[in-house]
Amino acid sequence: MKYICDVCGWEYDEELGYPEGGIAPGTKFEDLPEDFECPLCGVGKDNFSQNA
């Protein structure tokens, strides 16, 4: 599953994770820390939309 930042368009892909930010591949979006922020624009998880 992929999630897109509604503000800047950065994509979080659960299969890839975000190794640069310490998030392992396979990490589900809902399992990201509550304080996770978009690495490009800094908004929180509530500003992401699910994108199959």
PDB file of N, CA and C in Angstrom:
ATOM      1  N   MET A   1       0.848  -1.179   0.000  1.00  0.00           N
ATOM      2  CA  MET A   1       0.000   0.000   0.000  1.00  0.00           C
ATOM      3  C   MET A   1       0.892   1.239   0.000  1.00  0.00           C
ATOM      4  N   LYS A   2       0.417   2.275  -0.680  1.00  0.00           N
ATOM      5  CA  LYS A   2       1.158   3.533  -0.744  1.00  0.00           C
ATOM      6  C   LYS A   2       0.298   4.648  -0.167  1.00  0.00           C
ATOM      7  N   TYR A   3       0.957   5.607   0.430  1.00  0.00           N
ATOM      8  CA  TYR A   3       0.293   6.772   1.008  1.00  0.00           C
ATOM      9  C   TYR A   3       0.978   8.023   0.473  1.00  0.00           C
ATOM     10  N   ILE A   4       0.183   8.995   0.065  1.00  0.00           N
ATOM     11  CA  ILE A   4       0.686  10.210  -0.553  1.00  0.00           C
ATOM     12  C   ILE A   4       0.442  11.406   0.369  1.00  0.00           C
ATOM     13  N   CYS A   5       1.477  12.238   0.532  1.00  0.00           N
ATOM     14  CA  CYS A   5       1.322  13.470   1.303  1.00  0.00           C
ATOM     15  C   CYS A   5       0.404  14.409   0.528  1.00  0.00           C
ATOM     16  N   ASP A   6      -0.663  14.862   1.181  1.00  0.00           N
ATOM     17  CA  ASP A   6      -1.628  15.747   0.531  1.00  0.00           C
ATOM     18  C   ASP A   6      -1.047  17.128   0.256  1.00  0.00           C
ATOM     19  N   VAL A   7       0.013  17.492   0.946  1.00  0.00           N
ATOM     20  CA  VAL A   7       0.577  18.832   0.811  1.00  0.00           C
ATOM     21  C   VAL A   7       1.618  18.893  -0.312  1.00  0.00           C
ATOM     22  N   CYS A   8       2.571  17.950  -0.316  1.00  0.00           N
ATOM     23  CA  CYS A   8       3.678  18.052  -1.278  1.00  0.00           C
ATOM     24  C   CYS A   8       3.772  16.892  -2.266  1.00  0.00           C
ATOM     25  N   GLY A   9       3.032  15.802  -2.022  1.00  0.00           N
ATOM     26  CA  GLY A   9       3.046  14.685  -2.955  1.00  0.00           C
ATOM     27  C   GLY A   9       4.081  13.611  -2.678  1.00  0.00           C
ATOM     28  N   TRP A  10       4.836  13.731  -1.574  1.00  0.00           N
ATOM     29  CA  TRP A  10       5.803  12.681  -1.232  1.00  0.00           C
ATOM     30  C   TRP A  10       5.054  11.385  -0.976  1.00  0.00           C
ATOM     31  N   GLU A  11       5.643  10.276  -1.409  1.00  0.00           N
ATOM     32  CA  GLU A  11       4.973   8.982  -1.313  1.00  0.00           C
ATOM     33  C   GLU A  11       5.654   8.078  -0.300  1.00  0.00           C
ATOM     34  N   TYR A  12       4.854   7.518   0.603  1.00  0.00           N
ATOM     35  CA  TYR A  12       5.344   6.470   1.505  1.00  0.00           C
ATOM     36  C   TYR A  12       4.829   5.143   0.988  1.00  0.00           C
ATOM     37  N   ASP A  13       5.753   4.239   0.644  1.00  0.00           N
ATOM     38  CA  ASP A  13       5.419   2.909   0.141  1.00  0.00           C
ATOM     39  C   ASP A  13       5.743   1.909   1.245  1.00  0.00           C
ATOM     40  N   GLU A  14       4.715   1.195   1.734  1.00  0.00           N
ATOM     41  CA  GLU A  14       4.922   0.251   2.836  1.00  0.00           C
ATOM     42  C   GLU A  14       5.946  -0.822   2.480  1.00  0.00           C
ATOM     43  N   GLU A  15       5.998  -1.242   1.232  1.00  0.00           N
ATOM     44  CA  GLU A  15       6.963  -2.269   0.823  1.00  0.00           C
ATOM     45  C   GLU A  15       8.400  -1.776   0.961  1.00  0.00           C
ATOM     46  N   LEU A  16       8.628  -0.504   0.664  1.00  0.00           N
ATOM     47  CA  LEU A  16       9.976   0.060   0.689  1.00  0.00           C
ATOM     48  C   LEU A  16      10.346   0.639   2.045  1.00  0.00           C
ATOM     49  N   GLY A  17       9.350   1.047   2.819  1.00  0.00           N
ATOM     50  CA  GLY A  17       9.628   1.729   4.073  1.00  0.00           C
ATOM     51  C   GLY A  17      10.269   3.078   3.800  1.00  0.00           C
ATOM     52  N   TYR A  18      11.023   3.558   4.755  1.00  0.00           N
ATOM     53  CA  TYR A  18      11.763   4.813   4.604  1.00  0.00           C
ATOM     54  C   TYR A  18      13.075   4.655   5.362  1.00  0.00           C
ATOM     55  N   PRO A  19      14.017   3.852   4.784  1.00  0.00           N
ATOM     56  CA  PRO A  19      15.273   3.550   5.478  1.00  0.00           C
ATOM     57  C   PRO A  19      16.058   4.787   5.908  1.00  0.00           C
ATOM     58  N   GLU A  20      15.999   5.855   5.107  1.00  0.00           N
ATOM     59  CA  GLU A  20      16.714   7.084   5.455  1.00  0.00           C
ATOM     60  C   GLU A  20      16.208   7.683   6.763  1.00  0.00           C
ATOM     61  N   GLY A  21      14.948   7.383   7.082  1.00  0.00           N
ATOM     62  CA  GLY A  21      14.343   7.887   8.308  1.00  0.00           C
ATOM     63  C   GLY A  21      14.231   6.841   9.399  1.00  0.00           C
ATOM     64  N   GLY A  22      14.866   5.683   9.179  1.00  0.00           N
ATOM     65  CA  GLY A  22      14.854   4.635  10.189  1.00  0.00           C
ATOM     66  C   GLY A  22      13.615   3.756  10.171  1.00  0.00           C
ATOM     67  N   ILE A  23      12.837   3.807   9.083  1.00  0.00           N
ATOM     68  CA  ILE A  23      11.624   3.007   8.968  1.00  0.00           C
ATOM     69  C   ILE A  23      11.919   1.817   8.053  1.00  0.00           C
ATOM     70  N   ALA A  24      11.836   0.619   8.597  1.00  0.00           N
ATOM     71  CA  ALA A  24      12.203  -0.599   7.862  1.00  0.00           C
ATOM     72  C   ALA A  24      11.203  -0.915   6.758  1.00  0.00           C
ATOM     73  N   PRO A  25      11.679  -1.525   5.657  1.00  0.00           N
ATOM     74  CA  PRO A  25      10.762  -1.996   4.623  1.00  0.00           C
ATOM     75  C   PRO A  25       9.717  -2.929   5.238  1.00  0.00           C
ATOM     76  N   GLY A  26       8.493  -2.847   4.734  1.00  0.00           N
ATOM     77  CA  GLY A  26       7.410  -3.675   5.246  1.00  0.00           C
ATOM     78  C   GLY A  26       6.637  -3.049   6.392  1.00  0.00           C
ATOM     79  N   THR A  27       7.048  -1.861   6.843  1.00  0.00           N
ATOM     80  CA  THR A  27       6.357  -1.189   7.948  1.00  0.00           C
ATOM     81  C   THR A  27       5.047  -0.590   7.454  1.00  0.00           C
ATOM     82  N   LYS A  28       3.945  -1.021   8.054  1.00  0.00           N
ATOM     83  CA  LYS A  28       2.621  -0.507   7.698  1.00  0.00           C
ATOM     84  C   LYS A  28       2.507   0.964   8.098  1.00  0.00           C
ATOM     85  N   PHE A  29       1.731   1.711   7.313  1.00  0.00           N
ATOM     86  CA  PHE A  29       1.556   3.133   7.597  1.00  0.00           C
ATOM     87  C   PHE A  29       1.015   3.349   9.000  1.00  0.00           C
ATOM     88  N   GLU A  30       0.039   2.514   9.399  1.00  0.00           N
ATOM     89  CA  GLU A  30      -0.559   2.683  10.728  1.00  0.00           C
ATOM     90  C   GLU A  30       0.420   2.366  11.850  1.00  0.00           C
ATOM     91  N   ASP A  31       1.519   1.677  11.513  1.00  0.00           N
ATOM     92  CA  ASP A  31       2.532   1.350  12.520  1.00  0.00           C
ATOM     93  C   ASP A  31       3.642   2.393  12.612  1.00  0.00           C
ATOM     94  N   LEU A  32       3.581   3.408  11.755  1.00  0.00           N
ATOM     95  CA  LEU A  32       4.565   4.485  11.861  1.00  0.00           C
ATOM     96  C   LEU A  32       4.346   5.215  13.184  1.00  0.00           C
ATOM     97  N   PRO A  33       5.407   5.776  13.754  1.00  0.00           N
ATOM     98  CA  PRO A  33       5.236   6.523  15.016  1.00  0.00           C
ATOM     99  C   PRO A  33       4.202   7.644  14.851  1.00  0.00           C
ATOM    100  N   GLU A  34       3.470   7.941  15.910  1.00  0.00           N
ATOM    101  CA  GLU A  34       2.457   8.995  15.853  1.00  0.00           C
ATOM    102  C   GLU A  34       3.060  10.350  15.483  1.00  0.00           C
ATOM    103  N   ASP A  35       4.347  10.540  15.800  1.00  0.00           N
ATOM    104  CA  ASP A  35       4.987  11.822  15.492  1.00  0.00           C
ATOM    105  C   ASP A  35       5.695  11.808  14.139  1.00  0.00           C
ATOM    106  N   PHE A  36       5.408  10.788  13.302  1.00  0.00           N
ATOM    107  CA  PHE A  36       5.995  10.732  11.970  1.00  0.00           C
ATOM    108  C   PHE A  36       5.610  11.987  11.193  1.00  0.00           C
ATOM    109  N   GLU A  37       6.585  12.558  10.487  1.00  0.00           N
ATOM    110  CA  GLU A  37       6.347  13.734   9.660  1.00  0.00           C
ATOM    111  C   GLU A  37       6.846  13.472   8.250  1.00  0.00           C
ATOM    112  N   CYS A  38       6.193  14.086   7.282  1.00  0.00           N
ATOM    113  CA  CYS A  38       6.639  13.999   5.902  1.00  0.00           C
ATOM    114  C   CYS A  38       8.074  14.536   5.830  1.00  0.00           C
ATOM    115  N   PRO A  39       8.997  13.762   5.237  1.00  0.00           N
ATOM    116  CA  PRO A  39      10.381  14.217   5.182  1.00  0.00           C
ATOM    117  C   PRO A  39      10.596  15.437   4.297  1.00  0.00           C
ATOM    118  N   LEU A  40       9.661  15.743   3.423  1.00  0.00           N
ATOM    119  CA  LEU A  40       9.835  16.909   2.556  1.00  0.00           C
ATOM    120  C   LEU A  40       9.234  18.183   3.121  1.00  0.00           C
ATOM    121  N   CYS A  41       8.002  18.082   3.666  1.00  0.00           N
ATOM    122  CA  CYS A  41       7.338  19.316   4.090  1.00  0.00           C
ATOM    123  C   CYS A  41       7.002  19.367   5.574  1.00  0.00           C
ATOM    124  N   GLY A  42       7.169  18.253   6.291  1.00  0.00           N
ATOM    125  CA  GLY A  42       7.031  18.276   7.742  1.00  0.00           C
ATOM    126  C   GLY A  42       5.631  18.118   8.306  1.00  0.00           C
ATOM    127  N   VAL A  43       4.627  17.833   7.462  1.00  0.00           N
ATOM    128  CA  VAL A  43       3.282  17.648   8.001  1.00  0.00           C
ATOM    129  C   VAL A  43       3.140  16.254   8.610  1.00  0.00           C
ATOM    130  N   GLY A  44       2.134  16.059   9.455  1.00  0.00           N
ATOM    131  CA  GLY A  44       1.937  14.800  10.149  1.00  0.00           C
ATOM    132  C   GLY A  44       1.176  13.765   9.334  1.00  0.00           C
ATOM    133  N   LYS A  45       1.017  12.579   9.949  1.00  0.00           N
ATOM    134  CA  LYS A  45       0.356  11.446   9.298  1.00  0.00           C
ATOM    135  C   LYS A  45      -1.072  11.755   8.860  1.00  0.00           C
ATOM    136  N   ASP A  46      -1.729  12.669   9.547  1.00  0.00           N
ATOM    137  CA  ASP A  46      -3.119  12.979   9.207  1.00  0.00           C
ATOM    138  C   ASP A  46      -3.245  13.729   7.885  1.00  0.00           C
ATOM    139  N   ASN A  47      -2.116  14.105   7.298  1.00  0.00           N
ATOM    140  CA  ASN A  47      -2.124  14.799   6.013  1.00  0.00           C
ATOM    141  C   ASN A  47      -1.726  13.876   4.861  1.00  0.00           C
ATOM    142  N   PHE A  48      -1.868  12.568   5.062  1.00  0.00           N
ATOM    143  CA  PHE A  48      -1.572  11.585   4.017  1.00  0.00           C
ATOM    144  C   PHE A  48      -2.857  10.898   3.604  1.00  0.00           C
ATOM    145  N   SER A  49      -2.935  10.554   2.309  1.00  0.00           N
ATOM    146  CA  SER A  49      -4.071   9.831   1.770  1.00  0.00           C
ATOM    147  C   SER A  49      -3.604   8.488   1.210  1.00  0.00           C
ATOM    148  N   GLN A  50      -4.424   7.471   1.388  1.00  0.00           N
ATOM    149  CA  GLN A  50      -4.109   6.136   0.881  1.00  0.00           C
ATOM    150  C   GLN A  50      -4.218   6.133  -0.641  1.00  0.00           C
ATOM    151  N   ASN A  51      -3.256   5.485  -1.273  1.00  0.00           N
ATOM    152  CA  ASN A  51      -3.237   5.372  -2.725  1.00  0.00           C
ATOM    153  C   ASN A  51      -2.805   3.971  -3.071  1.00  0.00           C
ATOM    154  N   ALA A  52      -3.710   3.172  -3.615  1.00  0.00           N
ATOM    155  CA  ALA A  52      -3.378   1.782  -3.952  1.00  0.00           C
ATOM    156  C   ALA A  52      -2.274   1.773  -4.968  1.00  0.00           C
TER     157      ALA A  52
END
